[in-house]
Short mmCIF file of C-alpha atoms in Angstrom, two decimals:
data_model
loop_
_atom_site.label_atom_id
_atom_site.label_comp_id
_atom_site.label_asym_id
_atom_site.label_seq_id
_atom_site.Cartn_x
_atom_site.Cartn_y
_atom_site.Cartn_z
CA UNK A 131 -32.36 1.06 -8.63
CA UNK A 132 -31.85 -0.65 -5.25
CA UNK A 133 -31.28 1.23 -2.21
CA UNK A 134 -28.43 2.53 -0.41
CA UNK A 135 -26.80 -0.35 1.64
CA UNK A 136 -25.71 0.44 5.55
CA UNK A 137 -22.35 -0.57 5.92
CA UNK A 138 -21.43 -4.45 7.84
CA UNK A 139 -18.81 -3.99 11.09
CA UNK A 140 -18.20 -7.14 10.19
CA UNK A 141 -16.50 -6.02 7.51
CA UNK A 142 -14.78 -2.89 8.75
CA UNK A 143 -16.86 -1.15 6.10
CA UNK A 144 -17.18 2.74 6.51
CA UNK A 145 -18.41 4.18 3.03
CA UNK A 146 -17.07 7.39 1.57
CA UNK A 147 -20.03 10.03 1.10
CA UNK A 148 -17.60 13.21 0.58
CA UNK A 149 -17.57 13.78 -3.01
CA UNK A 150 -14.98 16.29 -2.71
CA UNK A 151 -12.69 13.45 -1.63
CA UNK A 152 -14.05 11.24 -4.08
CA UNK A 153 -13.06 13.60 -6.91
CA UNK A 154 -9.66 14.42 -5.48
CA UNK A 155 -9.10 10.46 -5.79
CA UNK A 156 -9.83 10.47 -9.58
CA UNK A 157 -7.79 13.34 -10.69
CA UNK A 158 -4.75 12.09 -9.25
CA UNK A 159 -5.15 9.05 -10.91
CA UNK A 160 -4.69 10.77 -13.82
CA UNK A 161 -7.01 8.64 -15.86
CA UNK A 162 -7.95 8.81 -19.66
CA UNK A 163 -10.63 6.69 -21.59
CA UNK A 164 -7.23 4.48 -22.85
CA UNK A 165 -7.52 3.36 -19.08
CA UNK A 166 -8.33 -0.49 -17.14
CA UNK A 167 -8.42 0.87 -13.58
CA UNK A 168 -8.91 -1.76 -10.62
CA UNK A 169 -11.60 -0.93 -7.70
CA UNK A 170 -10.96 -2.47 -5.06
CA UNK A 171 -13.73 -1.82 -2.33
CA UNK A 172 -16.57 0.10 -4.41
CA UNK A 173 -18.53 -0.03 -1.75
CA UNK A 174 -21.95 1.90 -2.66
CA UNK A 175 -20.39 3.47 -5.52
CA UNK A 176 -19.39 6.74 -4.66
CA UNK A 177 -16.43 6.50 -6.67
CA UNK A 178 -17.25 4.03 -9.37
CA UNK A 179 -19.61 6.22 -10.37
CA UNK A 180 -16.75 8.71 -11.55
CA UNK A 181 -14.13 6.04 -12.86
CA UNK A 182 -16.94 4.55 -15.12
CA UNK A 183 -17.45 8.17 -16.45
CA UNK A 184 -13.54 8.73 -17.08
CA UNK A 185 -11.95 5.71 -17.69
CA UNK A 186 -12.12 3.34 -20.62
CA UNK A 187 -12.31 -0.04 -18.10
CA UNK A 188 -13.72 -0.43 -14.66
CA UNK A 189 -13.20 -3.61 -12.87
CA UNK A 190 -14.62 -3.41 -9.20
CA UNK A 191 -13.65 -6.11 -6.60
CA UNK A 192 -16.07 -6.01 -3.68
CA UNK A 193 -16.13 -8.70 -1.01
CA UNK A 194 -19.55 -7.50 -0.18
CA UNK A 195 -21.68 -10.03 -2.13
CA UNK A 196 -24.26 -7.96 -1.85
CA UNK A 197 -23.17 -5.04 -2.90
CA UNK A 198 -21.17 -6.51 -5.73
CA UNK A 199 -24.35 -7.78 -7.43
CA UNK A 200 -26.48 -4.18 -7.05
CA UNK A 201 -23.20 -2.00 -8.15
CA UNK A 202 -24.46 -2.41 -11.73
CA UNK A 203 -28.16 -1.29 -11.62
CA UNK A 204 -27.13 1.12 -8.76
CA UNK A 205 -25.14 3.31 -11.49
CA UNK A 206 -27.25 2.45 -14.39
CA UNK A 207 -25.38 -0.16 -15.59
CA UNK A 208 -22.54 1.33 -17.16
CA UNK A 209 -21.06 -1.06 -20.46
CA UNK A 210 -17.31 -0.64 -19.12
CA UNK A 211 -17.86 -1.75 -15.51
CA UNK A 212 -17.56 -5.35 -14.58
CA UNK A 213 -17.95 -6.54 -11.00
CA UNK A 214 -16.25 -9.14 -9.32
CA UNK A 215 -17.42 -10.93 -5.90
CA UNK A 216 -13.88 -11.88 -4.29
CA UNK A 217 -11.44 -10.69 -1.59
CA UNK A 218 -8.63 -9.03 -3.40
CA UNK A 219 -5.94 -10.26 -0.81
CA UNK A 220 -6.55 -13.62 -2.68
CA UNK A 221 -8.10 -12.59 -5.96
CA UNK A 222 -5.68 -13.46 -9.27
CA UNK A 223 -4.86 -10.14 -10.72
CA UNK A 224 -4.19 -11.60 -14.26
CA UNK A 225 -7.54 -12.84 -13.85
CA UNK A 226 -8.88 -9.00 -13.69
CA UNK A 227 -7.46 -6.97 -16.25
CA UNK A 228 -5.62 -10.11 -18.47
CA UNK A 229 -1.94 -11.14 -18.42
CA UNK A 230 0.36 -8.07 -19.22
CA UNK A 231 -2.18 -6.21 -19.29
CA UNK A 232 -1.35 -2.44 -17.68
CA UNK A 233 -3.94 -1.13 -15.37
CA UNK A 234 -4.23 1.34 -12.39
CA UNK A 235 -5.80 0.58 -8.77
CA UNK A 236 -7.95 2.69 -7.15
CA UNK A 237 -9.37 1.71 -3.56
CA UNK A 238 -10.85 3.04 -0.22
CA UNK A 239 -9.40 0.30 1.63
CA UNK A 240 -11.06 -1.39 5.12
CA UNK A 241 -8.30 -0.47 7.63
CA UNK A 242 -7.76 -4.08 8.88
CA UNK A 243 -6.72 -5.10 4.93
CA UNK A 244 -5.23 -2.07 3.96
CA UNK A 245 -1.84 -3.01 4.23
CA UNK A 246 -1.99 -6.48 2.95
CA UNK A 247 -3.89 -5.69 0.20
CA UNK A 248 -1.20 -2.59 -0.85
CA UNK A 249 1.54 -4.63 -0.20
CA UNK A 250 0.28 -7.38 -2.53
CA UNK A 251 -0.69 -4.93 -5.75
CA UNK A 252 2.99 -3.45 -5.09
CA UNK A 253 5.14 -6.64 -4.97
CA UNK A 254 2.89 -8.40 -7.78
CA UNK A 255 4.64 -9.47 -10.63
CA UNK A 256 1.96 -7.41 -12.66
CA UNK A 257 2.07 -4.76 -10.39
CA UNK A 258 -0.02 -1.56 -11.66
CA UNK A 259 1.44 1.64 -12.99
CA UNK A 260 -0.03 3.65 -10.15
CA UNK A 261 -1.90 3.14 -7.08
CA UNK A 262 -4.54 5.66 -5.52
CA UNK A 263 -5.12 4.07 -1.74
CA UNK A 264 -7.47 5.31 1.23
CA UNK A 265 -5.59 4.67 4.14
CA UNK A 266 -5.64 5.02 7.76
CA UNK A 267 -3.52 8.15 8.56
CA UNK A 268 -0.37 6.61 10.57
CA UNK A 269 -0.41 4.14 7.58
CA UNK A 270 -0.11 6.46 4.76
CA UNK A 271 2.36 8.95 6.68
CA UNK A 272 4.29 5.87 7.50
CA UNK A 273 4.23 4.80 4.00
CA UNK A 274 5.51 7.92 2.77
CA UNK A 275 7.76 9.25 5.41
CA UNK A 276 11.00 10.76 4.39
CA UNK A 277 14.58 9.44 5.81
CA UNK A 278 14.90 10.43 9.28
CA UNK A 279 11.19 9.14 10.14
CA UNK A 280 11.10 5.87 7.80
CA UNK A 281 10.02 2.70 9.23
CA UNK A 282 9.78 -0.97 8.05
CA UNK A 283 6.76 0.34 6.00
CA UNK A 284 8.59 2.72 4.64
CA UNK A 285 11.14 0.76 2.99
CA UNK A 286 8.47 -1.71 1.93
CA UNK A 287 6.56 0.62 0.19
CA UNK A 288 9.32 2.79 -1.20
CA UNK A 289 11.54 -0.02 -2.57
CA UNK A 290 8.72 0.10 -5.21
CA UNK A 291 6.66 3.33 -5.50
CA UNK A 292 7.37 6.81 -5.18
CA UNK A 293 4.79 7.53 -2.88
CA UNK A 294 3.23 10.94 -2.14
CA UNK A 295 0.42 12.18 0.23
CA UNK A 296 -2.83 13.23 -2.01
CA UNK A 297 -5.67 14.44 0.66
CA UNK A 298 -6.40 13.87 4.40
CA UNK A 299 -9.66 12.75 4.85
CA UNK A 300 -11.73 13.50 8.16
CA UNK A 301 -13.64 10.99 9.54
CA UNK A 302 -17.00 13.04 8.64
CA UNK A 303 -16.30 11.97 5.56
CA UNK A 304 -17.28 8.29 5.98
CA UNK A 305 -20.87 7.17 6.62
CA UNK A 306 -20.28 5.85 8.97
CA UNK A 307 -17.65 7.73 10.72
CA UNK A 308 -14.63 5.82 11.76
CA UNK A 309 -12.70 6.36 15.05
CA UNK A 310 -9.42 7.52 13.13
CA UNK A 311 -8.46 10.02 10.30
CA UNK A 312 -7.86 9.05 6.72
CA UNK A 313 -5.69 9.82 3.88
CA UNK A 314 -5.34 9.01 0.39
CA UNK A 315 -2.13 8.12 -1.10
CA UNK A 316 -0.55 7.59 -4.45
CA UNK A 317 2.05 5.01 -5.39
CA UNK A 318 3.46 5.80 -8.46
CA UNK A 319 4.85 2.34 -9.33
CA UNK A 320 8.72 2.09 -10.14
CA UNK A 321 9.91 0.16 -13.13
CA UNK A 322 12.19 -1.52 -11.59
CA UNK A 323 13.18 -1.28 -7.31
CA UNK A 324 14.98 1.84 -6.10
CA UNK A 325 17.88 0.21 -4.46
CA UNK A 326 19.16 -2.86 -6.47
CA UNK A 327 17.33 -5.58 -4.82
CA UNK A 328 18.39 -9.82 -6.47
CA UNK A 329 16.90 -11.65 -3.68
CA UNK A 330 13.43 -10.00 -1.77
CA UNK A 331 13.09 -11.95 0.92
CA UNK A 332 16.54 -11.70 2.36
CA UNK A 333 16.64 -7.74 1.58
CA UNK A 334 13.53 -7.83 4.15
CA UNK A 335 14.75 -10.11 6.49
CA UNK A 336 17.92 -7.82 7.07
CA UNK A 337 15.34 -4.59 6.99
CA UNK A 338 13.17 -6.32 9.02
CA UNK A 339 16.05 -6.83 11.39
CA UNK A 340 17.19 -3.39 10.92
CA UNK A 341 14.11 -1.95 12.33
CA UNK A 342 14.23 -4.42 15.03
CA UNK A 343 14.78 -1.88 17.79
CA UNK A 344 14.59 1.27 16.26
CA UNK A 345 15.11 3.51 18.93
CA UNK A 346 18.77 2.13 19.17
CA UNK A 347 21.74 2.96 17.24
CA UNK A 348 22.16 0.84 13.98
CA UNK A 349 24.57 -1.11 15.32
CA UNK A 350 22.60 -2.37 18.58
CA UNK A 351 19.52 -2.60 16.68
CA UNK A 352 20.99 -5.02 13.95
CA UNK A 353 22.85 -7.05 16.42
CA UNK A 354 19.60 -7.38 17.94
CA UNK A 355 17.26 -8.14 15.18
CA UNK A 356 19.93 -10.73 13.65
CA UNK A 357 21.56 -12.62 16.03
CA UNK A 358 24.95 -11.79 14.37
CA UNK A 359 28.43 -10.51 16.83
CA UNK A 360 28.21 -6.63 17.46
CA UNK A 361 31.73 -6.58 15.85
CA UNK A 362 30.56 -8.40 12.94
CA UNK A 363 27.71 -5.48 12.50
CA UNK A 364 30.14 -2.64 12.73
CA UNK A 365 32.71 -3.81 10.06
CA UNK A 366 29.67 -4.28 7.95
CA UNK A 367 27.95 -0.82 8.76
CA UNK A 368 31.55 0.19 8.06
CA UNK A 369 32.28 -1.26 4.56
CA UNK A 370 28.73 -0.31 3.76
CA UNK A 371 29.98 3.66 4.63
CA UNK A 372 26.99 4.06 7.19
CA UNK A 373 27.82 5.62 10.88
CA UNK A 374 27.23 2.51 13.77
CA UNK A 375 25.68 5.40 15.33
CA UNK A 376 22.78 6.24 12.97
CA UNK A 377 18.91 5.47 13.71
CA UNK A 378 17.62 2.81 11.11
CA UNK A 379 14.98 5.66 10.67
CA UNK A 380 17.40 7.44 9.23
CA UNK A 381 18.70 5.54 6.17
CA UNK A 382 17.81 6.02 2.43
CA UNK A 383 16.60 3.06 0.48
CA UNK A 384 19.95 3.18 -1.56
CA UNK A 385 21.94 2.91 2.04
CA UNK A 386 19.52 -0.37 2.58
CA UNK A 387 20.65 -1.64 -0.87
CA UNK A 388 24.18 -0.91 0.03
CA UNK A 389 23.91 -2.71 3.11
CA UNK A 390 22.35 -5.75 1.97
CA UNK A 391 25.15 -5.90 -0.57
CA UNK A 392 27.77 -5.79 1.47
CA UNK A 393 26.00 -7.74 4.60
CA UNK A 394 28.38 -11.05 4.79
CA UNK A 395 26.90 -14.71 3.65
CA UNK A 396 27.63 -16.69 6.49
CA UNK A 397 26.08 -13.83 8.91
CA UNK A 398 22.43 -13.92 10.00
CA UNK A 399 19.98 -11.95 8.39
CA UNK A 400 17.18 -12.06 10.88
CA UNK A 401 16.94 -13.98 14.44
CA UNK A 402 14.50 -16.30 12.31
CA UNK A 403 16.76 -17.63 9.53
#
């Protein structure tokens, strides 16, 4: 069985070692044998050794050539674990678990990728049912902060997951230990997005400008981020039934929807359309 790898800086890899943590990650998955779960980051297969034991299909993606080709003989080469050598900010999903397929992802997730690589799962068009992530700690509390501390990450996440705080992870927990705390979240993926949502990019650009001072009232911080007449911004803010006067930390996801469907056509979205 080959040896315990040490981790590469080069790839911001800090391996989890706490199996505590490890098993807190699995049961909120939820996972039966009637399960394809996606690894993404096994790493020395701390937890691959406990999704092979619970669920039916185990597809790791490890950038780590490496350690994607000892992962098998390191856990006895399980029959329902298959190991791909990719990034997965690139990697074809269908190409993973097969088109349609449903699937859950599981990862303990390099800081520097983290967000990328959540971001893409969540807006794929064969987006999982639920996500498990290891985070860095600002991320996840960002991702799942409630209305009156919600940021740009907030919205992004939220528009398609209920997302919910699992564990915090102390740096001890790592091997090694990183400079920052952890924690693990889960996504559990919406059928369809919270706030009715026709055209993505736009909804973002106008969140995106939203958020683009966000110590400012609304109104100032819109004007701001898009370009468009402070008058213009109030009527809308107005028709949408949202106070000028509000933070943009401070709106639901359905006031966002109701924004965006009410922001005019001919009025900028963001200072780069």
């Amino acid at each position: 069985m080959p040896g315990i790898r040490r981790p590469r800086k080069s790839l911001g890899q800090h391996f989890l070692v706490d199996s505590r943590v490890a098993n807190r990650i699995v049961a909120a998955a939820d996972l039966t044998d009637a399960d394809t779960v996606v690894e993404i980051g096994p790493g020395n297969g701390v937890l691959t050794r406990r999704l092979v034991e619970r669920a039916g299909r185990v597809v790791a993606v490890e950038l780590d050539q490496r350690l994607a080709a000892e992962l098998p003989a390191r856990l006895g080469m399980p029959g329902n674990l298959e190991v791909h050598h990719g990034d997965a900010r690139t990697v074809a999903i269908e190409d993973l678990v097969g088109l349609g397929n449903p699937y859950k992802m599981i990862a303990n997730l390099p800081y520097y990728a983290a967000s990328p690589i959540t971001r893409r799962f969540l807006e794929s068009e064969q987006s999982p049912d639920v996500m498990v992530v290891m985070l860095q700690r600002e991320v996840g509390e960002a991702m799942t902060a409630k209305p009156g501390a919600m940021t740009l990450l907030s919205v992004a996440t939220q528009i398609y997951a209920e997302a919910s705080v699992v564990t915090h992870v102390p740096a001890r927990s790592f091997r090694p230990p990183p400079k920052v705390s952890s924690t693990v979240v889960k996504l559990k993926v919406r059928s369809k997005a919270a706030a009715p949502v026709e055209d993505v990019a736009r909804f973002f650009a106008l969140v995106r400008a939203g958020f683009a001072a966000p110590r400012k009232q609304l109104r100032n911080s819109l004007a701001q981020g898009t370009g468009a007449p402070a008058e213009v911004v109030s009527a809308t803010l107005d028709d949408a039934g949202i106070d000028e006067r509000r933070r943009p930390a401070t709106l639901t996801l359905a006031e966002w929807g109701n924004l965006n469907a009410v922001w005019p056509p001919e009025a900028p979205r963001s200072r780069a359309n």
